[in-house]
GROMACS .gro file of C-alpha atoms in nm:
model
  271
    1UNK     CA    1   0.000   0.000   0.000
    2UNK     CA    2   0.278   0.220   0.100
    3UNK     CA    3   0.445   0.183  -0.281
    4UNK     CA    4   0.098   0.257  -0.455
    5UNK     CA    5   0.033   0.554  -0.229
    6UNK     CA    6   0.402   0.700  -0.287
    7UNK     CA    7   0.337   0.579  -0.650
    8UNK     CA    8   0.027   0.768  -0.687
    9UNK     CA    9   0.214   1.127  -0.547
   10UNK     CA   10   0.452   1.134  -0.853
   11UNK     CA   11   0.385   1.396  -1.072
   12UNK     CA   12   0.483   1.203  -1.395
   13UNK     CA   13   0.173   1.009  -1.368
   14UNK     CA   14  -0.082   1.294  -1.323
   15UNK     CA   15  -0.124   1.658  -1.507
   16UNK     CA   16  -0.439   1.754  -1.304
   17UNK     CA   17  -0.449   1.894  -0.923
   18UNK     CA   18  -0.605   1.687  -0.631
   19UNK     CA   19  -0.761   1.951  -0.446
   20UNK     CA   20  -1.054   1.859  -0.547
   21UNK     CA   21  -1.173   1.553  -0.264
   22UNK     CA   22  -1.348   1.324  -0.490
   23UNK     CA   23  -1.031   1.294  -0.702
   24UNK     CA   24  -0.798   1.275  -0.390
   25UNK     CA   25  -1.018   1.021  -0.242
   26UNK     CA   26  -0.937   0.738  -0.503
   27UNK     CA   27  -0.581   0.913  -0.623
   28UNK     CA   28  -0.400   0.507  -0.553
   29UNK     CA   29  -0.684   0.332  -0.746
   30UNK     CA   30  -0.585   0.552  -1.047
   31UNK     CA   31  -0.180   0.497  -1.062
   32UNK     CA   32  -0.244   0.219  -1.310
   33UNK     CA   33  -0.436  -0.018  -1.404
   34UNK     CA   34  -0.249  -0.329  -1.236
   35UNK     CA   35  -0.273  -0.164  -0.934
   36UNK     CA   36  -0.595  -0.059  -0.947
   37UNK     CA   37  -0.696  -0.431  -1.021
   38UNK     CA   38  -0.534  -0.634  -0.771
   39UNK     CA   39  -0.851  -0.617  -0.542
   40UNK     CA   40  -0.719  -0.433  -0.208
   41UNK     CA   41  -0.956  -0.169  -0.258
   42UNK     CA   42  -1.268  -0.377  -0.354
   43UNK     CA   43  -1.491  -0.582  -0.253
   44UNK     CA   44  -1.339  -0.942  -0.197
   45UNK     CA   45  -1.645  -1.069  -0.433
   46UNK     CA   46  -1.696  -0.911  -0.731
   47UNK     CA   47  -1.965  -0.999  -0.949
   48UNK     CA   48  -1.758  -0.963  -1.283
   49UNK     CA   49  -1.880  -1.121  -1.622
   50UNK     CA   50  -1.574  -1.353  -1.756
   51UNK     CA   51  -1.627  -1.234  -2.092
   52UNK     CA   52  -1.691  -0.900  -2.235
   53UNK     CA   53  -1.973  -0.784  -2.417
   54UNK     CA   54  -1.891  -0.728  -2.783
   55UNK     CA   55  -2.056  -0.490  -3.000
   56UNK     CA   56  -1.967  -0.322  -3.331
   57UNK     CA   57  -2.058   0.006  -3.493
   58UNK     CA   58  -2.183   0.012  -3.855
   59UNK     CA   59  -1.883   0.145  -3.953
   60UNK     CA   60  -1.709  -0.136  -3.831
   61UNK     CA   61  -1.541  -0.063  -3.506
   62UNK     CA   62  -1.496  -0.344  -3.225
   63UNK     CA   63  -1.581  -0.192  -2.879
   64UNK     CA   64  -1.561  -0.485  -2.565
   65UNK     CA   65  -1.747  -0.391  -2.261
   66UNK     CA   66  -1.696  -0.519  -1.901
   67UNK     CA   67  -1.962  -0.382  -1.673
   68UNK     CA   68  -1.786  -0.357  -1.332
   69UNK     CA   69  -2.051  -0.206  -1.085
   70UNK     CA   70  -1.892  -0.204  -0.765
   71UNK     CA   71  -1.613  -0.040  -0.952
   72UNK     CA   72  -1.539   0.332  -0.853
   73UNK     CA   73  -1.283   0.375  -1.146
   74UNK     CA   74  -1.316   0.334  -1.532
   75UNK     CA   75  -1.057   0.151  -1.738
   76UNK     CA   76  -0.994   0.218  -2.092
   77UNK     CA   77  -0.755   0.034  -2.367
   78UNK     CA   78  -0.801   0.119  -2.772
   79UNK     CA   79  -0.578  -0.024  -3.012
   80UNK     CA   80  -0.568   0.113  -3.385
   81UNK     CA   81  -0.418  -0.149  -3.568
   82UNK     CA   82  -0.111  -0.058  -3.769
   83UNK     CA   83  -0.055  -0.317  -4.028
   84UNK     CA   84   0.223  -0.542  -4.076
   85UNK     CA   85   0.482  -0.397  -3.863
   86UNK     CA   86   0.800  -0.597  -4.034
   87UNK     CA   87   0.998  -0.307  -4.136
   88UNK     CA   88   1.201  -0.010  -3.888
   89UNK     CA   89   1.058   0.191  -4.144
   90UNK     CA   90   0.674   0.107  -4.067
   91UNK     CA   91   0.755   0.070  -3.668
   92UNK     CA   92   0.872   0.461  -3.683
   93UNK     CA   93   0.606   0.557  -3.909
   94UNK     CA   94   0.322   0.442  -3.635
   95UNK     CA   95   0.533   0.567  -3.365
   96UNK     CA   96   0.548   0.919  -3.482
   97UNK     CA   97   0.243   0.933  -3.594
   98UNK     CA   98   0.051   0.821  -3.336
   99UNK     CA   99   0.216   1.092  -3.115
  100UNK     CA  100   0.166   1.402  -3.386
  101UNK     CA  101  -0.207   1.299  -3.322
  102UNK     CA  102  -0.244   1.530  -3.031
  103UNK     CA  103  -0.029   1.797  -3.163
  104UNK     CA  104  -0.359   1.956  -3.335
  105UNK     CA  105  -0.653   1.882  -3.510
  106UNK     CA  106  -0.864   2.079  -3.765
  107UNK     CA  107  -1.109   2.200  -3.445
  108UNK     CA  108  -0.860   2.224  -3.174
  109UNK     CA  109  -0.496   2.352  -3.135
  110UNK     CA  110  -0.222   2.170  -2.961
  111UNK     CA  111  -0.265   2.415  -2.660
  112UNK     CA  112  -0.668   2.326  -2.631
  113UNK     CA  113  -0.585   2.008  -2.654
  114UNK     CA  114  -0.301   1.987  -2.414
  115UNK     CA  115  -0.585   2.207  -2.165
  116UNK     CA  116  -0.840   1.930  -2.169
  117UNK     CA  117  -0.612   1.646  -2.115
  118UNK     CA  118  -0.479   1.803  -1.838
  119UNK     CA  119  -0.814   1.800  -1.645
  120UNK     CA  120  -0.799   1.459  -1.705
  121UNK     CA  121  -0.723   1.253  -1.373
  122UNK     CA  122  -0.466   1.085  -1.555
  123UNK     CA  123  -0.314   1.139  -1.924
  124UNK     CA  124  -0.381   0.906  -2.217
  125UNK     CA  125  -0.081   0.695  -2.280
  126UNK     CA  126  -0.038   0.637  -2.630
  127UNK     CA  127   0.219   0.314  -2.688
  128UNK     CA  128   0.337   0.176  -3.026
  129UNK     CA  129   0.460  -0.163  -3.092
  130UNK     CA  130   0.530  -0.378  -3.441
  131UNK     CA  131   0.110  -0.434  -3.480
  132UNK     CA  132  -0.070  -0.156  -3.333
  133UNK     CA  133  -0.083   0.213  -3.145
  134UNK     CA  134  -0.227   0.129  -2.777
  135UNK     CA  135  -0.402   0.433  -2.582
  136UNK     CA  136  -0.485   0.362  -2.240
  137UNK     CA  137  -0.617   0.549  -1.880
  138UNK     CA  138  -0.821   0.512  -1.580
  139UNK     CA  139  -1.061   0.787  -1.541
  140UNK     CA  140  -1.297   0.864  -1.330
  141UNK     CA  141  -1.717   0.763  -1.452
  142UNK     CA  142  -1.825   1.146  -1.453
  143UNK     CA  143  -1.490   1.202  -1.700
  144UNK     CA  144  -1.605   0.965  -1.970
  145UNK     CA  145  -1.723   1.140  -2.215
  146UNK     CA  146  -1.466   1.404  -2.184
  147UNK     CA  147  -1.178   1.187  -2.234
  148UNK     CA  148  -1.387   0.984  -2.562
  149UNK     CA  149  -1.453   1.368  -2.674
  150UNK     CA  150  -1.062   1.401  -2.703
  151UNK     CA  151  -1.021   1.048  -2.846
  152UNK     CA  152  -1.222   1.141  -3.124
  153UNK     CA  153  -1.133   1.482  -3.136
  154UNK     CA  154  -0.727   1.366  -3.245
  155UNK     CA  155  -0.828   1.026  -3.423
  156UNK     CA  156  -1.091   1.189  -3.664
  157UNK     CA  157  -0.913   1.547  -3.737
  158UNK     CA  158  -0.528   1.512  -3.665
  159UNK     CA  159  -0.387   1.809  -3.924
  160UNK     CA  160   0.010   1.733  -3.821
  161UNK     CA  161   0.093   2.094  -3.813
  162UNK     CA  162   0.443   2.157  -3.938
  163UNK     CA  163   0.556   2.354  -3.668
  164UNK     CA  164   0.542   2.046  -3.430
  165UNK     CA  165   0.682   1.782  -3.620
  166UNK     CA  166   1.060   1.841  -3.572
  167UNK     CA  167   0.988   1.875  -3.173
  168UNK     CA  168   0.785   1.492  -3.193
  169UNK     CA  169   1.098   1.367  -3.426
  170UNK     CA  170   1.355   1.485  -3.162
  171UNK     CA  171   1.171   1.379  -2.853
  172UNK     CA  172   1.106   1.042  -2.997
  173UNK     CA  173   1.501   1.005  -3.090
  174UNK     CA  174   1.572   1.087  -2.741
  175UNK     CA  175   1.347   0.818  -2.632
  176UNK     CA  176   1.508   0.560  -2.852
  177UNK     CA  177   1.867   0.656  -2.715
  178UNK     CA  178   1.731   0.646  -2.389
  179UNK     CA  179   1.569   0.245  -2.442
  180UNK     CA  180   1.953   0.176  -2.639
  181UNK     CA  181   2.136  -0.083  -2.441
  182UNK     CA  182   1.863  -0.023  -2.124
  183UNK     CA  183   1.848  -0.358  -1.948
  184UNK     CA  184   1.494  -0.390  -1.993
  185UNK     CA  185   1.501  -0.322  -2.378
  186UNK     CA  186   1.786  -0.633  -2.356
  187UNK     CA  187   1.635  -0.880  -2.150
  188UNK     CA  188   1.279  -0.853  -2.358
  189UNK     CA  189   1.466  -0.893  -2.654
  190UNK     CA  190   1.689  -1.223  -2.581
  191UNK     CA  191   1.352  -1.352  -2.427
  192UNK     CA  192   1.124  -1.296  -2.699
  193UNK     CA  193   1.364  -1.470  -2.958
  194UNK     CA  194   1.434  -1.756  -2.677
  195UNK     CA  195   1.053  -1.795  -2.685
  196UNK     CA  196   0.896  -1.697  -3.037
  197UNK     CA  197   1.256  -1.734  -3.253
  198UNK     CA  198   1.495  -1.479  -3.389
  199UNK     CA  199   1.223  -1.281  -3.568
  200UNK     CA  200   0.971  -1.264  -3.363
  201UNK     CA  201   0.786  -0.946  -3.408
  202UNK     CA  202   0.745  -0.941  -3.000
  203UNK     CA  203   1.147  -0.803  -3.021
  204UNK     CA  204   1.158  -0.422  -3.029
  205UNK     CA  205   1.356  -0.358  -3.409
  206UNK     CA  206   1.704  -0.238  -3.356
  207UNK     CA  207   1.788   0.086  -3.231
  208UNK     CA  208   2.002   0.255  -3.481
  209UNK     CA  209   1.815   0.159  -3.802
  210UNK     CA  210   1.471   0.290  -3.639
  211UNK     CA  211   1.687   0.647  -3.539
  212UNK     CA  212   1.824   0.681  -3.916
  213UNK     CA  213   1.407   0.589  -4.041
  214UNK     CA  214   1.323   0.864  -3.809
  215UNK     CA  215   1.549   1.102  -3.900
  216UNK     CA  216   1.415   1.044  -4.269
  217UNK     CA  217   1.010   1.076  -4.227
  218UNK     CA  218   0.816   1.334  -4.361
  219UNK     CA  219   0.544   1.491  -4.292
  220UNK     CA  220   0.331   1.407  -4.608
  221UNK     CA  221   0.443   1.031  -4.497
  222UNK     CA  222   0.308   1.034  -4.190
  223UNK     CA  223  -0.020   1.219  -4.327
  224UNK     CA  224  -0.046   0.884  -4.579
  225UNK     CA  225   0.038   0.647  -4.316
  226UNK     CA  226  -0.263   0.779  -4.089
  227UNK     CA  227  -0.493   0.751  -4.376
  228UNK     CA  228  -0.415   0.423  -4.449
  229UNK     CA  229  -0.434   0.277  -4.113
  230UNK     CA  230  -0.612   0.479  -3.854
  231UNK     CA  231  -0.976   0.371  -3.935
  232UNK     CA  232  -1.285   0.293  -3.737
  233UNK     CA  233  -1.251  -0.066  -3.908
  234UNK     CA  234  -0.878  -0.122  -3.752
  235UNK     CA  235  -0.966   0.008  -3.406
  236UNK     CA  236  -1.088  -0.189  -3.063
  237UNK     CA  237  -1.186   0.005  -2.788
  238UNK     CA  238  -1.226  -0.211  -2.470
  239UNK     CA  239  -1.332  -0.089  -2.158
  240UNK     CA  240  -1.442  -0.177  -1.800
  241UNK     CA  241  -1.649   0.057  -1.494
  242UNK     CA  242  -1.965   0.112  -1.361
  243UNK     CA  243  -2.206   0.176  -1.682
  244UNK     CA  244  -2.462   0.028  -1.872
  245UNK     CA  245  -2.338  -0.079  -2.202
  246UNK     CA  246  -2.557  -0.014  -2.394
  247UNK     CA  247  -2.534   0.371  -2.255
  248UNK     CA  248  -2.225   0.357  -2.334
  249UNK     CA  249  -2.202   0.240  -2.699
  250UNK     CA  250  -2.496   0.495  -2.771
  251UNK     CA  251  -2.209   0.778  -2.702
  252UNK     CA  252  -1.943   0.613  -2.833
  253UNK     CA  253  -2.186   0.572  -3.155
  254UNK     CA  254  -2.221   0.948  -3.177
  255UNK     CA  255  -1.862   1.013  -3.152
  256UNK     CA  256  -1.735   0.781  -3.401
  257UNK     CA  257  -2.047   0.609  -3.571
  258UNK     CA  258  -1.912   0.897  -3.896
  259UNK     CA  259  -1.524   0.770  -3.849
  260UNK     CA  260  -1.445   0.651  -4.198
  261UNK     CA  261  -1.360   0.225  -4.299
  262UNK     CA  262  -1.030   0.188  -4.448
  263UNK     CA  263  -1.109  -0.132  -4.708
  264UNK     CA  264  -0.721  -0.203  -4.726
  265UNK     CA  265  -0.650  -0.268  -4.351
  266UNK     CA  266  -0.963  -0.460  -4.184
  267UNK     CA  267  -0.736  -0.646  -3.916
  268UNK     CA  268  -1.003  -0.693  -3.666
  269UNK     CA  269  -1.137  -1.086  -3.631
  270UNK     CA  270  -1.431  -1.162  -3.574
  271UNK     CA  271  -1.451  -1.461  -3.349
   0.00000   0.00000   0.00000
């Protein structure tokens, strides 16, 4: 408890002020969502369903539903499938653009955007790997529809303003260097091709030939790459709390029932 409280009081997990009780109240339930889940905050029976319900939009996007009621936090996981992540090339391509997403869209600058998030209990975290572009949070019920509001806002309208897009390239160099030779980056590596062979796609690509793709991406690139894979027929939103589902797909439906199909990319299965 002590390391989920002391945890919960770093700043690099949280943009928005506690003052407010309600938010303060449930601050270590909202660190993660591992530690949200292992139960020593709930109930020690919880009438969970052991599979999710699965509904689909006309457009064709996947959203999975787990309706938690004795939950007093909401957890939330889309992936936008990328394609066929084989190449350093593709793996930097989905990497910077799923993080010039929030750098502006054709309703909202980056500053609006950066001003909503931060009311947010938590941020979105927005992860890449080989297959797909992850965004994840725990939120608070009442923040729902704020946080699907900026979801749609930067997967719908993303313009990739020029001004930001040598800022993204340099902070996502620095992150490479960073993961370069970092024990973590090693031992997932050696393990993956222990486990799935020497080219599994589990292994993050190498280092230096995703910094010298990175270095070459444009901007018209990235542009093409977004409209050939971010699509409401490539996306699977998932998500557990307190809520009707059926509530709940009704909003998500007027958020994103317009979101366009991309014919070239339908990844999702269907069983």
């Amino acid at each position: 408890r002590a390391r989920v409280k002391r945890a919960a009081l770093r700043p690099r997990y949280f943009k928005a002020s506690f003052n407010d009780e309600r938010k303060r109240d449930k601050l270590p339930l909202l660190v993660s969502a591992a530690s949200a889940g292992r139960g020593r905050s709930f109930p020690a029976t919880r009438a969970v369903p052991d599979q999710p319900v699965r509904m689909s939009l006309g457009n064709g996007l996947t959203f999975l539903f787990v309706n938690d009621p004795q939950s007093p936090v909401c957890f939330f996981h889309a992936a936008v499938g990328a394609g066929d992540g084989r190449s350093t090339q593709h793996y930097s391509l989905g990497g910077i653009t799923a993080h010039m997403l929030r750098m502006g869209t054709s309703h909202l600058r980056r500053e609006e955007l950066d001003r909503i998030e931060g009311s947010f209990v938590r941020p979105i975290d927005i992860m890449v790997d080989s297959v797909c572009s992850r965004f994840q949070t725990t939120f608070l019920p009442e923040d729902f529809s704020r946080v699907l509001d900026w979801l749609a806002e930067i997967w719908t309208r993303p313009i990739f303003p020029d001004e930001y897009f040598g800022d993204v390239k340099e902070k996502l160099s620095r992150a490479l260097v960073f993961q370069q030779g970092h024990p973590e980056t090693v031992i997932n590596n050696v393990l993956c091709k222990l486990m799935c062979g020497a080219r599994s796609r589990l292994a993050s690509p190498p280092i230096k030939a995703l910094l010298k793709d990175l270095e070459l991406i444009t901007r018209e690139e990235v542009a093409m790459f977004y409209k050939q894979h971010y699509a409401a027929n490539t996306t699977v939103i998932a998500m557990g709390g307190p809520f009707d589902p059926e509530k709940i797909m009704s909003r998500v439906d007027e958020r994103l029932g317009q979101w366009q199909q991309c014919a070239e990319n339908k990844i999702i299965r269907q069983e």
